[in-house]
Amino acid sequence: MKLAQRGEFGIIAALRQRSAAAPGLITGIGDDCAVIAPQPGEQLLVTSDMLVEGVHFRWDWTDPVRLGRKCASVNLSDLAAMGATPRYLFLALALPGDLDTAILDAFFDGFLSVCGEHGAVLAGGDTCASSAGMTISVTALGSAATGTALLRSGAVAGDALFVSGSLGDSALALQQLLAGKRPESFLAQRHFDPTPRVNLGCALAQTGLATAMIDLSDGLLADLGHLLSASSVGARIEIETLPLSAAFRQALEQNQALIDLALSGGEDYELLFTAPAAAAALLADLAQKSATPITRIGTVLPLVNGLQLFANGQQRPLPAGQGYKHFAGGPESCILGNVCAVQEDAARR
Ligand code: ADP
Ligand code: MG
């Protein structure tokens, strides 16, 4: 069945049936607004992210379940980056009338599965027709105990710099896709179905161990640049300490230049945070409890030092690109994925 036959109200009715109850959600899908009762002693954190067909995703590469999952996950990653517990999501969709309803249902399966995994619910949204391609905009609300939300601006010189998980997998998968190759399943999963580091982010905020935090969507150097600017500090990164997956290391053995993907590639959705170096043992404990690896990759320095890259004790020039420009206050950059997808589309035309 085509979407045009089901219609806007058919879609909303189906979503309403699938929506769950949640603490604090007085009224969800079905009225003009959702009604939410904030819990005493908590603050709400709100974030939005948009995914556009042809810019952020392509149907010939992804499937609707994983697309739905990614739409939820990238928003939960932003909540995790500030230590918020995911609560309520809002989903705005612009849909082509000739879209198959089975595709939309699979998209909802993926989206709602991520919500369920993290105890969040779909609380509303908007549905309209699109004349070209599918656009998905998600707004996510999370909660954190008053005053515990972790900002980008709290890093101080002397702090250690940590990152969760591994770097560069998603960008490597994208590079292989662009070259017409099929990435192996681990890399593909990292690109199409990233894991938001919700448990770790919340634990870091609750324990007060971290001083500043950001999630990695635009690449390590670019996002580190944001954190350093916000905190008015510099930093030094030791390249040989960057956490790399087995699949990434295997590719790196064939081509050393791929290390740039770990430094500048986008869509890792890992957490980058600063904490006093003395907190390392407590952090190791936390990594175990949240089942999320944490690796120290450098040190926060006074602002005058800027951003420095070292490999085995030797200073290396920063890759010409986004990270440095951001840090120098240059123009905003697209994520690697956006740039590549747009270039690829232009080349096809
Ligand atoms: P209105 O016209 O008053 O804005 P809508 O007809 O757009 O109301 O929406 C009716 C209800 O359905 C609202 O509660 C809205 O939040 C919900 N809704 C609409 N589209 C979606 C969607 N894509 N996902 C979740 N809820 C939705
Ligand atoms: Mg509406």
Short mmCIF file of N, CA and C in Angstrom, two decimals, residues 221-222 225-226 229 307 318-334:
data_model
loop_
_atom_site.label_atom_id
_atom_site.label_comp_id
_atom_site.label_asym_id
_atom_site.label_seq_id
_atom_site.Cartn_x
_atom_site.Cartn_y
_atom_site.Cartn_z
N LEU A 221 38.59 15.95 16.01
CA LEU A 221 39.26 17.25 16.10
C LEU A 221 38.26 18.40 16.08
N ALA A 222 37.24 18.29 15.23
CA ALA A 222 36.24 19.35 15.15
C ALA A 222 35.49 19.48 16.47
N GLY A 225 37.58 20.72 19.21
CA GLY A 225 37.70 22.17 19.02
C GLY A 225 36.56 22.93 19.68
N HIS A 226 35.32 22.40 19.53
CA HIS A 226 34.16 23.04 20.17
C HIS A 226 34.33 23.07 21.69
N SER A 229 37.14 25.53 22.70
CA SER A 229 36.71 26.93 22.59
C SER A 229 35.78 27.30 23.73
N LEU A 307 45.69 23.56 19.97
CA LEU A 307 45.48 22.12 19.86
C LEU A 307 46.71 21.48 19.23
N LEU A 318 48.59 19.46 12.35
CA LEU A 318 47.17 19.12 12.34
C LEU A 318 46.76 18.88 10.89
N PRO A 319 45.92 17.88 10.63
CA PRO A 319 45.43 17.70 9.26
C PRO A 319 44.74 18.99 8.82
N ALA A 320 45.01 19.43 7.60
CA ALA A 320 44.34 20.63 7.10
C ALA A 320 42.87 20.31 7.05
N GLY A 321 42.09 20.98 7.85
CA GLY A 321 40.67 20.64 7.82
C GLY A 321 39.89 21.24 8.94
N GLN A 322 38.79 20.55 9.18
CA GLN A 322 37.74 21.12 10.01
C GLN A 322 38.18 21.38 11.45
N GLY A 323 38.91 20.43 12.00
CA GLY A 323 39.22 20.54 13.42
C GLY A 323 39.91 21.84 13.73
N TYR A 324 40.93 22.10 12.95
CA TYR A 324 41.73 23.29 13.21
C TYR A 324 40.93 24.55 12.94
N LYS A 325 40.19 24.54 11.83
CA LYS A 325 39.38 25.71 11.47
C LYS A 325 38.39 26.04 12.57
N HIS A 326 37.74 24.99 13.07
CA HIS A 326 36.78 25.21 14.15
C HIS A 326 37.46 25.87 15.34
N PHE A 327 38.62 25.29 15.66
CA PHE A 327 39.30 25.77 16.85
C PHE A 327 39.72 27.22 16.67
N ALA A 328 40.07 27.59 15.43
CA ALA A 328 40.48 28.95 15.14
C ALA A 328 39.27 29.87 14.93
N GLY A 329 38.09 29.32 15.12
CA GLY A 329 36.88 30.14 14.96
C GLY A 329 36.48 30.30 13.51
N GLY A 330 36.89 29.35 12.65
CA GLY A 330 36.56 29.41 11.23
C GLY A 330 35.12 29.05 10.98
N PRO A 331 34.74 28.94 9.69
CA PRO A 331 33.34 28.67 9.36
C PRO A 331 32.92 27.28 9.79
N GLU A 332 31.64 27.10 10.02
CA GLU A 332 31.09 25.80 10.39
C GLU A 332 31.33 24.82 9.23
N SER A 333 31.58 23.58 9.55
CA SER A 333 31.77 22.61 8.48
C SER A 333 30.64 21.61 8.51
N CYS A 334 30.44 20.93 7.39
CA CYS A 334 29.49 19.82 7.35
C CYS A 334 30.19 18.60 7.94
#
